[in-house]
Structure formats: structure tokens, C-alpha cells
PDB file of C-alpha atoms in Angstrom:
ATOM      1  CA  UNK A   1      -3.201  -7.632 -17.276  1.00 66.00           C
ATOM      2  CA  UNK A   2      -1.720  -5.931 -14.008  1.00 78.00           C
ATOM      3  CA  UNK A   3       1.871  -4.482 -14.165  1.00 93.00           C
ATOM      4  CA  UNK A   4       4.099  -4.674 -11.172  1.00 97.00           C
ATOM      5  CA  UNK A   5       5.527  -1.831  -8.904  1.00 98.00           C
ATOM      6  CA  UNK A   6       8.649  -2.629  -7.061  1.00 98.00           C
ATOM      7  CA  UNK A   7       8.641  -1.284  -3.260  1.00 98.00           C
ATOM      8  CA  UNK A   8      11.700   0.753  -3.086  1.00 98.00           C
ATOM      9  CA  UNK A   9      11.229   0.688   0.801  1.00 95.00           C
ATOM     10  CA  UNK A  10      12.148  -3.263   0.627  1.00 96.00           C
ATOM     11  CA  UNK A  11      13.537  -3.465  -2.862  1.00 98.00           C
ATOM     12  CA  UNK A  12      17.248  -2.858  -3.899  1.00 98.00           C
ATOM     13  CA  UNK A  13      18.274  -1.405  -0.550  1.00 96.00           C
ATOM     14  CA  UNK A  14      22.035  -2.465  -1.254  1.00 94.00           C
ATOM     15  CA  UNK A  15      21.389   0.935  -3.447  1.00 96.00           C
ATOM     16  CA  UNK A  16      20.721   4.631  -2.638  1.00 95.00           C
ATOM     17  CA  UNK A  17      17.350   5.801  -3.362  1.00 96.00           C
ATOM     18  CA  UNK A  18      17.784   7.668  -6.294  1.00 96.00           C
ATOM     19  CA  UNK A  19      19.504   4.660  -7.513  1.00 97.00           C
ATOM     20  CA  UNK A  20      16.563   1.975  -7.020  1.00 98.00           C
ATOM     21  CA  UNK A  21      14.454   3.457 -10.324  1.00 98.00           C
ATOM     22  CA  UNK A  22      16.662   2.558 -12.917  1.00 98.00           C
ATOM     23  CA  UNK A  23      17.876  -0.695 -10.965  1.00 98.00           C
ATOM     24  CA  UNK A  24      13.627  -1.286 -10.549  1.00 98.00           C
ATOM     25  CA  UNK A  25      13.295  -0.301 -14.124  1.00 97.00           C
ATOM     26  CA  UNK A  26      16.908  -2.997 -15.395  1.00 97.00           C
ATOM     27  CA  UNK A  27      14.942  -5.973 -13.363  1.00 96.00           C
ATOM     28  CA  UNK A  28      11.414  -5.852 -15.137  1.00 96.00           C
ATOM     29  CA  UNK A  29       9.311  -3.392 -13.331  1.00 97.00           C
ATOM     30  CA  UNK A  30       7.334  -0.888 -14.773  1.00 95.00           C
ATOM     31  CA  UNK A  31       6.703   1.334 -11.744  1.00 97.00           C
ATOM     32  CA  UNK A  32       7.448   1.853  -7.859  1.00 98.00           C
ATOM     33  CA  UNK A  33       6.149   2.567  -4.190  1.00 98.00           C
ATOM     34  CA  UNK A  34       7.557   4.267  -1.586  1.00 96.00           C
ATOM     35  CA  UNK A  35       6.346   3.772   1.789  1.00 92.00           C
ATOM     36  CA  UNK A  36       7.448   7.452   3.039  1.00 90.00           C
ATOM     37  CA  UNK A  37       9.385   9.499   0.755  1.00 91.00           C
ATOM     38  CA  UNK A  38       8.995  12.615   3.167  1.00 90.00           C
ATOM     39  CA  UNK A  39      12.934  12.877   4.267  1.00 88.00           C
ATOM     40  CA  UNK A  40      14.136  13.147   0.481  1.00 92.00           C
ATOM     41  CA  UNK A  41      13.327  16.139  -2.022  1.00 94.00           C
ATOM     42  CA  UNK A  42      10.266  15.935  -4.165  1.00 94.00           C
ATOM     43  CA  UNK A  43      11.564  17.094  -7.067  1.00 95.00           C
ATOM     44  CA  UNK A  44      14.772  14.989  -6.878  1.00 96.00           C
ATOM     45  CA  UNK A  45      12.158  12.290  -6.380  1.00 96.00           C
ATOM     46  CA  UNK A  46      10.727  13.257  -9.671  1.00 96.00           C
ATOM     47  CA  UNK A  47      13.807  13.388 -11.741  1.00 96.00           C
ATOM     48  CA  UNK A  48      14.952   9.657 -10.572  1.00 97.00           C
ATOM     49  CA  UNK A  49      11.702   8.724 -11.340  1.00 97.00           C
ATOM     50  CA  UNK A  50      11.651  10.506 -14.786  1.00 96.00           C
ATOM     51  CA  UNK A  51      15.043   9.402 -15.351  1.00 96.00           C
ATOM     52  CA  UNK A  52      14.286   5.594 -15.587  1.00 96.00           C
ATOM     53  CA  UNK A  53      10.910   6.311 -17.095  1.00 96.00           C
ATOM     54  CA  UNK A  54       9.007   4.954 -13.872  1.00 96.00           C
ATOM     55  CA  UNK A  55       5.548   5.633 -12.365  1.00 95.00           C
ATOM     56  CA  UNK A  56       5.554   6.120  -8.670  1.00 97.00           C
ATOM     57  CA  UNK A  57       2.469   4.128  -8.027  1.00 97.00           C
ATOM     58  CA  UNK A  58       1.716   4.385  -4.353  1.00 97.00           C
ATOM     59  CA  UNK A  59       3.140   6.296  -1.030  1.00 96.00           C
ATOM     60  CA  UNK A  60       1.877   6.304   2.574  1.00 95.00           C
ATOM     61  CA  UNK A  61       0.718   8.971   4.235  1.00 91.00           C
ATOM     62  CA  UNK A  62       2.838   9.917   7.028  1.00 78.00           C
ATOM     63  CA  UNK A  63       3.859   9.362   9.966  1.00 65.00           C
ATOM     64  CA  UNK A  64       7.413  10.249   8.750  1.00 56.00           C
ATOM     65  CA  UNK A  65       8.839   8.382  11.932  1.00 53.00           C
ATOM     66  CA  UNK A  66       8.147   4.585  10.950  1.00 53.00           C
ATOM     67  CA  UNK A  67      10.651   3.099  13.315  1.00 52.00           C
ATOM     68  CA  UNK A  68       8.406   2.391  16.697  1.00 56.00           C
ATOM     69  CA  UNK A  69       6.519   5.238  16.138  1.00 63.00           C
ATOM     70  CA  UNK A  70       2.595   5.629  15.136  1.00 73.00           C
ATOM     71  CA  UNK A  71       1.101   3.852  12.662  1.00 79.00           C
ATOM     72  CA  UNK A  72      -1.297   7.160  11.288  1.00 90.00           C
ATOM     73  CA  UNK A  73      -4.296   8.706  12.957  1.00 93.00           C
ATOM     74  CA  UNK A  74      -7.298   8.288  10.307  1.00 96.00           C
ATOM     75  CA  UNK A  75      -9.171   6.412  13.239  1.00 97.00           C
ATOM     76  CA  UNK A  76      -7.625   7.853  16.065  1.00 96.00           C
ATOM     77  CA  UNK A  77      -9.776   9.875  18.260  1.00 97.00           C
ATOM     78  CA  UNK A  78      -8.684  12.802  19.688  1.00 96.00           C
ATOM     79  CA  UNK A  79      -5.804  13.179  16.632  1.00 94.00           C
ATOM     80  CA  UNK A  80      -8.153  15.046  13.833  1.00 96.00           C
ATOM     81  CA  UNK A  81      -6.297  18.144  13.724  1.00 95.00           C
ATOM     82  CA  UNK A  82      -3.007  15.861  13.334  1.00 93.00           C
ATOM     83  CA  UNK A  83      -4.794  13.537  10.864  1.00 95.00           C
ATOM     84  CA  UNK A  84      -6.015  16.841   8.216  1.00 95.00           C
ATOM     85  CA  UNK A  85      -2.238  18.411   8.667  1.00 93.00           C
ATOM     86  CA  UNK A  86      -0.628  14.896   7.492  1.00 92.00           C
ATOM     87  CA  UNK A  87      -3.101  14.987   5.219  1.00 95.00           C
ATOM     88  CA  UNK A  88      -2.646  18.183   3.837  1.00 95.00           C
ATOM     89  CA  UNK A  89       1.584  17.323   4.022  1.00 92.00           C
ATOM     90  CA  UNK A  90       1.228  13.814   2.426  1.00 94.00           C
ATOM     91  CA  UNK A  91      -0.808  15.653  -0.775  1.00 95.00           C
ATOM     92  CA  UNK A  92       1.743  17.881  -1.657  1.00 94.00           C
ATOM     93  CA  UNK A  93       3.947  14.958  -2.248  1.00 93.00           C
ATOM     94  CA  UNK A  94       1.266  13.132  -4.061  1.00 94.00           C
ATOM     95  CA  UNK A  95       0.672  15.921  -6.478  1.00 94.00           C
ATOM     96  CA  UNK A  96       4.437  16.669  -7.072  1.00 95.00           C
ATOM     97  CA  UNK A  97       5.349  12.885  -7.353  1.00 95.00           C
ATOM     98  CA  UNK A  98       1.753  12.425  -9.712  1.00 95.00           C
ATOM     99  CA  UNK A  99       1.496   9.661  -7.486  1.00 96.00           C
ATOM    100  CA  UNK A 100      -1.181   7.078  -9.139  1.00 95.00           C
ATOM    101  CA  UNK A 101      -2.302   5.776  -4.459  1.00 98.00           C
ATOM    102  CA  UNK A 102      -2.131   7.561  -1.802  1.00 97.00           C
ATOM    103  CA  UNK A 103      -2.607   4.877   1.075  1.00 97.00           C
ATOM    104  CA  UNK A 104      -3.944   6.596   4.371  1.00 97.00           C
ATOM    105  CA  UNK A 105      -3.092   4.854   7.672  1.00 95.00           C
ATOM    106  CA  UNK A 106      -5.709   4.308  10.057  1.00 96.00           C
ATOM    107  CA  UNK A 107      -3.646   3.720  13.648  1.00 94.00           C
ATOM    108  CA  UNK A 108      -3.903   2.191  16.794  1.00 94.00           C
ATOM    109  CA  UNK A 109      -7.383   1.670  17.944  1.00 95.00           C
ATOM    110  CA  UNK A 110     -10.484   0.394  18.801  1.00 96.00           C
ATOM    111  CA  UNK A 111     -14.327   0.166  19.609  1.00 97.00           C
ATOM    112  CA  UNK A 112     -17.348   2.652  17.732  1.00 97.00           C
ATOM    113  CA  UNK A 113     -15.770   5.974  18.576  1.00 98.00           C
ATOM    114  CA  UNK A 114     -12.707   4.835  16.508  1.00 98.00           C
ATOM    115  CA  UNK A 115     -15.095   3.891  13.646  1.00 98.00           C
ATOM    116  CA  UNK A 116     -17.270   7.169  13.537  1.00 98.00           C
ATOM    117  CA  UNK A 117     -13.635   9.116  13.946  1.00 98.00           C
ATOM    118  CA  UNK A 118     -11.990   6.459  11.157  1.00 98.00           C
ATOM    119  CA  UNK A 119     -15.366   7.525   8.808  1.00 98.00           C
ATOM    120  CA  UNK A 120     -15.471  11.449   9.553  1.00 98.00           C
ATOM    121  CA  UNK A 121     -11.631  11.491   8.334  1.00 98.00           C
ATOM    122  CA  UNK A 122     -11.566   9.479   4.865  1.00 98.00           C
ATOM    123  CA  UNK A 123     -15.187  11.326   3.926  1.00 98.00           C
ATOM    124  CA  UNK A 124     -13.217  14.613   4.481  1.00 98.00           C
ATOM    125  CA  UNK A 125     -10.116  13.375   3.140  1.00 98.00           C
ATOM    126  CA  UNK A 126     -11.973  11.964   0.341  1.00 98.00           C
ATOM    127  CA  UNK A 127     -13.671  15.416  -0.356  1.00 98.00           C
ATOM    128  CA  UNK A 128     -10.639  17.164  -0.191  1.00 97.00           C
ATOM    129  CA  UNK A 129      -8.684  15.456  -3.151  1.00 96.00           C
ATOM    130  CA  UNK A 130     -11.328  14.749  -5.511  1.00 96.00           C
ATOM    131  CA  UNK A 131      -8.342  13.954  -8.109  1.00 94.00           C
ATOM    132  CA  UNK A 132      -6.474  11.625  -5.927  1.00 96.00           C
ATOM    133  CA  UNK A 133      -6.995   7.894  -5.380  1.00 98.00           C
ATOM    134  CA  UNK A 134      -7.206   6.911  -1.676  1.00 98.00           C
ATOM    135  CA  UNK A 135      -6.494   3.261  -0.300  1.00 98.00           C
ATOM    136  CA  UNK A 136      -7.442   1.278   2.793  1.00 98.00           C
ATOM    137  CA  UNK A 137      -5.485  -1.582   3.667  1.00 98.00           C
ATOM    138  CA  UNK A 138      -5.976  -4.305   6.738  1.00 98.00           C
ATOM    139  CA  UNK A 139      -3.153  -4.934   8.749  1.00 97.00           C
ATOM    140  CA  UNK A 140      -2.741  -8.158  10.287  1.00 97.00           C
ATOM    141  CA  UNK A 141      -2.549  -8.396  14.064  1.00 96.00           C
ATOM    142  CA  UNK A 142       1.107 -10.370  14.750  1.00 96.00           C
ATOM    143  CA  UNK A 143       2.999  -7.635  12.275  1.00 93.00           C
ATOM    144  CA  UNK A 144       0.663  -4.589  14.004  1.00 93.00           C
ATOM    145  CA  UNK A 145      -0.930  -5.369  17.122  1.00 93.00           C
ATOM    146  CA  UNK A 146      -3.375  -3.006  17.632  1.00 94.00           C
ATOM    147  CA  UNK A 147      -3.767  -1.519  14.264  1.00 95.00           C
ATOM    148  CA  UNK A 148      -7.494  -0.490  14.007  1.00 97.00           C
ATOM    149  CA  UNK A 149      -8.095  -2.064  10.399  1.00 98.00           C
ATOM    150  CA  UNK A 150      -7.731  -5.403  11.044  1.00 97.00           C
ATOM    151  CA  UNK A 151      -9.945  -6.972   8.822  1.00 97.00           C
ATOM    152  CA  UNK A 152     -11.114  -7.152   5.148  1.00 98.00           C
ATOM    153  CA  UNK A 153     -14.634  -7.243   6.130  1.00 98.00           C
ATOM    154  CA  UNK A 154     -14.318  -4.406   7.954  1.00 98.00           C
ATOM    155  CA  UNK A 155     -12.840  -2.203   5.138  1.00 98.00           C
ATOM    156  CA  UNK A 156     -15.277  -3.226   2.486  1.00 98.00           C
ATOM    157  CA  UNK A 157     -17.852  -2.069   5.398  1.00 98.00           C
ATOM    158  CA  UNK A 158     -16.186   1.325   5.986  1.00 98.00           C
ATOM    159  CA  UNK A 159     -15.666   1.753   1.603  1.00 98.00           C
ATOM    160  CA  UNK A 160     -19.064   1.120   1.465  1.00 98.00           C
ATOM    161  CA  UNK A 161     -20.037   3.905   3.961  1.00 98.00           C
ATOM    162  CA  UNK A 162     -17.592   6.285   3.383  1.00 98.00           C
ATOM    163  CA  UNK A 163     -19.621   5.919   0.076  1.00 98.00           C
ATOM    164  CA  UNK A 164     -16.513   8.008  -1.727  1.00 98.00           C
ATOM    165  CA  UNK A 165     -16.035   7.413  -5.698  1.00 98.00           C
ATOM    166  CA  UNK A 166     -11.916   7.950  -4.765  1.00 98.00           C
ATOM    167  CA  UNK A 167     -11.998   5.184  -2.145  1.00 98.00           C
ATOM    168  CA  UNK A 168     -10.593   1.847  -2.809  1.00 98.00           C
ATOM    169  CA  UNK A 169      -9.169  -0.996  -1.198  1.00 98.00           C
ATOM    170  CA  UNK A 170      -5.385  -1.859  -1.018  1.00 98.00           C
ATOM    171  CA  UNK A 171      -5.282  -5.579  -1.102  1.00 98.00           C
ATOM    172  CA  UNK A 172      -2.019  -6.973   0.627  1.00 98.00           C
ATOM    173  CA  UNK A 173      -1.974 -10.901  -0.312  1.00 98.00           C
ATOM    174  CA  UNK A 174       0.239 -11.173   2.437  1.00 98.00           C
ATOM    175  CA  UNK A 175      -2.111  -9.735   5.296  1.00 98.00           C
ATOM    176  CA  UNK A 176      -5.015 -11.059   3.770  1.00 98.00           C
ATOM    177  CA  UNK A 177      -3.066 -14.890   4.146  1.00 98.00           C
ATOM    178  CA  UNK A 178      -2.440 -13.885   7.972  1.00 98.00           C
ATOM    179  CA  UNK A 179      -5.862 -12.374   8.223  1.00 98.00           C
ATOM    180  CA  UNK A 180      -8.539 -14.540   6.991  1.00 97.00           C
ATOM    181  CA  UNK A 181      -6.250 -17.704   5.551  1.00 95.00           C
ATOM    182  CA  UNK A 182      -7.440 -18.197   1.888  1.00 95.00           C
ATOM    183  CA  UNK A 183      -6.200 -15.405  -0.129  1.00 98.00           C
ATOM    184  CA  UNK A 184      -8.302 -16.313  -3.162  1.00 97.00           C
ATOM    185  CA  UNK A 185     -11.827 -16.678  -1.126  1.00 98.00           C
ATOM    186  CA  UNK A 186     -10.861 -13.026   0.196  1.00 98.00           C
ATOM    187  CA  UNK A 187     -10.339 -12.035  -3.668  1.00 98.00           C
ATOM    188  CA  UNK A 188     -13.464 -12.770  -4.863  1.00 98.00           C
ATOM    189  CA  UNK A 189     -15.246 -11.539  -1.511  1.00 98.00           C
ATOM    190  CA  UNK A 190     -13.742  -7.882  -2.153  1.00 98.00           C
ATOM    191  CA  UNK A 191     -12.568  -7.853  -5.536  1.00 98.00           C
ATOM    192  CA  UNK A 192     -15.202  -5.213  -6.347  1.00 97.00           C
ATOM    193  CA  UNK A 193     -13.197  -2.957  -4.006  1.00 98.00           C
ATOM    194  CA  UNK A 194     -10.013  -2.953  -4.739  1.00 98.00           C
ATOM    195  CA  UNK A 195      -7.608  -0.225  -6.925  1.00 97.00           C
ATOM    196  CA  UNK A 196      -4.554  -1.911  -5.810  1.00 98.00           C
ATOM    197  CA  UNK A 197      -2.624  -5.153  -4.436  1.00 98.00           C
ATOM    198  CA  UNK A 198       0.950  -5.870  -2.893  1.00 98.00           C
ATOM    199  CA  UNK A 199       2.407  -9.009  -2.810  1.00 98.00           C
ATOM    200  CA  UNK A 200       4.831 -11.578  -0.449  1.00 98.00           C
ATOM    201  CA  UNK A 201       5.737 -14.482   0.630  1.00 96.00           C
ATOM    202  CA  UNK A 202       3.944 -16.188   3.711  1.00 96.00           C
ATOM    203  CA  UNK A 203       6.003 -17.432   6.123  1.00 93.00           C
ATOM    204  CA  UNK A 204       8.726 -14.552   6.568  1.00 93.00           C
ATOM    205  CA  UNK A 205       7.657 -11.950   4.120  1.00 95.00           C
ATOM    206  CA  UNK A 206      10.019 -12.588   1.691  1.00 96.00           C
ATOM    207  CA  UNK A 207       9.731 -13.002  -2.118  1.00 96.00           C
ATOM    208  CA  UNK A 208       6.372 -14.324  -3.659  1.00 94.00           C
ATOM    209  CA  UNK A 209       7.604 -18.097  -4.597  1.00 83.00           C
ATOM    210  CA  UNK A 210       7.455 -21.358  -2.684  1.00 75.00           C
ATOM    211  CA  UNK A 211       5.143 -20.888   0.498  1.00 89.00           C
ATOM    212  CA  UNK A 212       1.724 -20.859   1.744  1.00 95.00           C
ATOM    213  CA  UNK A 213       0.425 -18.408  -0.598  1.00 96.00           C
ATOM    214  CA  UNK A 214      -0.995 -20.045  -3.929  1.00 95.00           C
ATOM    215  CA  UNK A 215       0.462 -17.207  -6.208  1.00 95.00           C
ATOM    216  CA  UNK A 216      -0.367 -19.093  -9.470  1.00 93.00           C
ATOM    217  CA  UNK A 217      -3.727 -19.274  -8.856  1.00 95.00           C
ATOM    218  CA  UNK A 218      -4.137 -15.725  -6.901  1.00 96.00           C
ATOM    219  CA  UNK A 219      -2.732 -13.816 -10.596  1.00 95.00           C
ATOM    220  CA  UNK A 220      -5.344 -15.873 -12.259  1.00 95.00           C
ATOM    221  CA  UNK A 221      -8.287 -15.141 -10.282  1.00 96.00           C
ATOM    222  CA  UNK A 222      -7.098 -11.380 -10.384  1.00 97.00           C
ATOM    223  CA  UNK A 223      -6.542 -11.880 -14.366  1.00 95.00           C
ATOM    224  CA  UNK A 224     -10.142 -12.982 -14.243  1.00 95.00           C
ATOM    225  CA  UNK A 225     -11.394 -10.529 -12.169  1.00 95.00           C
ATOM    226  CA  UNK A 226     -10.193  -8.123 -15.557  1.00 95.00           C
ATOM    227  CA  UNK A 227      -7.843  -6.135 -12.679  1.00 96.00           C
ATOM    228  CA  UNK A 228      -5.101  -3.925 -14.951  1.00 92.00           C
ATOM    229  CA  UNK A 229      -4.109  -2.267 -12.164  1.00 95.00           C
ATOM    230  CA  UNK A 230      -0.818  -2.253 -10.474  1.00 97.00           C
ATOM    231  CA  UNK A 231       1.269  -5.417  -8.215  1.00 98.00           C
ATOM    232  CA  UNK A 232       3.424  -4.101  -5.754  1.00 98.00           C
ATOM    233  CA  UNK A 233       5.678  -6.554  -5.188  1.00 98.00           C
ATOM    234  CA  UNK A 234       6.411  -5.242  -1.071  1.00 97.00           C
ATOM    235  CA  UNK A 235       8.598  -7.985   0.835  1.00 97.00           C
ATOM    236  CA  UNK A 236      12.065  -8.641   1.968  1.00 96.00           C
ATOM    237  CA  UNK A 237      14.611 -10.371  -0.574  1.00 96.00           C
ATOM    238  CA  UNK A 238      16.033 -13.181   1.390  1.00 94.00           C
ATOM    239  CA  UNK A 239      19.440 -12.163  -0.028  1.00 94.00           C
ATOM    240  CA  UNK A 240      19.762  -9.704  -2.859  1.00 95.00           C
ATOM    241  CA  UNK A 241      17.108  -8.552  -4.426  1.00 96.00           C
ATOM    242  CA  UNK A 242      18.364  -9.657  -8.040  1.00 94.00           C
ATOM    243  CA  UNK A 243      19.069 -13.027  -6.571  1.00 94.00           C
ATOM    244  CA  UNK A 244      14.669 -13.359  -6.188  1.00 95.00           C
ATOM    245  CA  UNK A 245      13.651 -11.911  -8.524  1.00 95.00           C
ATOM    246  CA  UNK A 246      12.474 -15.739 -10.512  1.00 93.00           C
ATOM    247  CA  UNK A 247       8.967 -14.756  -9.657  1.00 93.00           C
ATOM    248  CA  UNK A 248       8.712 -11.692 -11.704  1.00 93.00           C
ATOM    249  CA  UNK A 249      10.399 -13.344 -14.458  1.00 84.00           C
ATOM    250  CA  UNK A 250       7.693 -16.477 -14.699  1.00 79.00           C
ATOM    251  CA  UNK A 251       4.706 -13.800 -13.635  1.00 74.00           C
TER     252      UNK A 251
END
């Protein structure tokens, strides 16, 4: 049975950070992501976290400026020195935060050189934290134009030859609806990949209800599929985030 993570980056913004654990842990979740926790003390991190008896579940690795700026450099050619000292950065907080995901960002790009550069990276990422679970995750190309990993297919290809025990797949229900259209046929195609899942609703990216996405039948197949893992539930309340949160209640 998977538990589910509330996104703290979307979730119960109307609160400070340090705030959003207990609120997370009041409304039914049992742990949390943060997208990039880089601008706020680890250890006061930890103590929130603590505190409301939460499991930080996954972070990004940087870029620490989200807002226009890059979208990571694991495929990037060119930016492999920048890649390894995010890398390096992004680990600290991992360890400190015992941070279950680390999800590493593969960037604007294209063509075979971005491939061989994408594969060189997670191998030596990979290599470098034994310990630590590493994610992939497609990005669809209306949200992130340009974003190298645009594809499920293609990440089960690059898992597969990365050929890392600590290399999963991050399965966004959301981008794999924008993606490839049937959420549950792209389930079962890559199931055997994946360590973790976020969920949203499609149109609008807002709470996992009424939509396009067939939620009811997605938790089954992954109930199926013997996942007990961890749901991050990563979307945009429509109002408050108490006001939608029916879903988790009926999940």
C-alpha cells in the first residue's frame, strides 16, 4: 500500500515552511517533498521535520534559481564540472535531511551528444552515492519546452543503460497524461522502473479529483503492481489546500 508525501513547494503555501510539516502531518500525510530546500537551514529543516514526525521523501537537485532559470545540467554538454558541484551540494542536503529521493534534473537539450553526456553523469553520480536513491523523471514539452527527458521510453532506455542498482524512475501521473495520454498503459509499460510517483490533476495541475486522469483505476493498477512506495501528491490547490484535500481522504 503506498503512503502519500505532500509537496511543500505547492502544498500549504498560505504557511511558512517550517509550518507546512505539522499542517502536512494534521491533513493525513505521512511524509513530504521539497522541490529545493537550498535557501533554508538544513538542520532547521530537520527539526520541523522531526517535530511533526515526517519523512522528507524527495528533493531536487539544484538549480537553486527555479524562477526562469535552468532546469539542471545532467544532460547538458559542456556543464559537467557544474553538474558534479550541484551534485556534490544537493548530497549534503540529502544526507542531513535522510532524504528517502534525490531527483536529478537533466536540462535543456538535445540530439546523441546530450545522451552520452546525460549517461556519463548519472553512472558517476550513481557511483558516487551508493547509499542514495536517484530518480529520473520526463517532463512534458508544453510545461518545459526543451527539457531533454521528454519521454518515458526514453528514461526506461537510459535506466536500463546507466545499468545503476540506485537508479529509478520518478513517475509523474501528470506528465505521463501530457506525455503519452493513457497513464495506466504507461504504468504497466515501466512499472518495473519506478521508486517513486507524484500525482495531479490534468487539465490545470490542480488536485487529483474530477479530470482526465482515471485516478481510481491508476491507485489500483499501482496497488497491483505491489508498489509501497511513496505518492507525492505535487499540484496546485485551486483554493486552499485544506479546501482539496477530498482526494486524500477517499484514497
Amino acid at each position: 500500500m503506498a503512503r502519500f508525501a505532500a509537496n511543500l513547494t505547492y502544498l500549504f503555501t498560505e504557511l511558512p515552511m517550517f509550518q507546512r510539516f505539522a499542517a502536512a502531518r494534521r491533513a493525513g500525510f505521512d511524509g513530504v517533498e521539497i522541490l529545493f530546500p537550498y535557501d533554508l537551514a538544513a538542520k532547521d529543516l530537520a527539526r520541523a521535520a522531526q517535530g511533526s514526525d515526517m519523512h522528507i521523501v524527495l528533493m531536487n537537485m539544484p538549480p537553486p534559481n527555479w524562477a526562469g532559470g535552468p532546469r539542471g545540467f545532467a544532460a547538458e554538454p559542456g556543464n559537467e564540472m557544474r553538474f558534479r558541484k550541484d551534485f556534490d551540494r544537493a548530497l549534503l542536503y540529502a544526507q542531513a535531511l535522510k532524504v528517502r529521493h534525490l531527483h536529478v534534473m537533466a536540462g535543456r537539450a538535445e540530439g546523441p551528444e546530450a545522451r552520452d553526456t546525460y549517461i556519463r553523469n548519472l553512472r558517476w553520480a550513481a557511483e558516487r552515492a551508493p547509499g542514495v536513491s536517484l530518480t529520473i523523471e520526463p517532463m512534458n514539452a508544453v510545461d518545459m519546452p526543451g527539457y531533454y527527458l521528454n519521454c518515458f521510453d526514453l528514461a526506461s532506455e537510459i535506466i536500463d543503460e546507466v545499468d545503476a542498482t540506485n537508479l529509478g524512475l520518478q513517475f509523474d501521473a501528470y506528465q505521463a497524461h501530457m506525455i503519452h495520454g493513457d497513464v495506466i498503459e504507461t504504468w504497466h509499460r515501466h512499472a518495473r522502473n519506478v521508486r517513486h510517483i507524484q500525482i495531479a490533476g490534468c487539465p490545470g495541475r490542480h488536485e487529483p479529483r474530477a479530470g482526465e486522469i482515471d485516478y481510481a483505476g491508476f491507485f489500483r493498477a499501482v496497488d497491483a503492481a505491489g508498489f509501497s512506495g511513496w505518492v507525492g501528491a505535487e499540484y496546485t490547490p485551486r483554493t486552499s489546500t485544506e479546501a482539496g484535500l477530498r482526494w486524500l481522504r477517499s484514497a
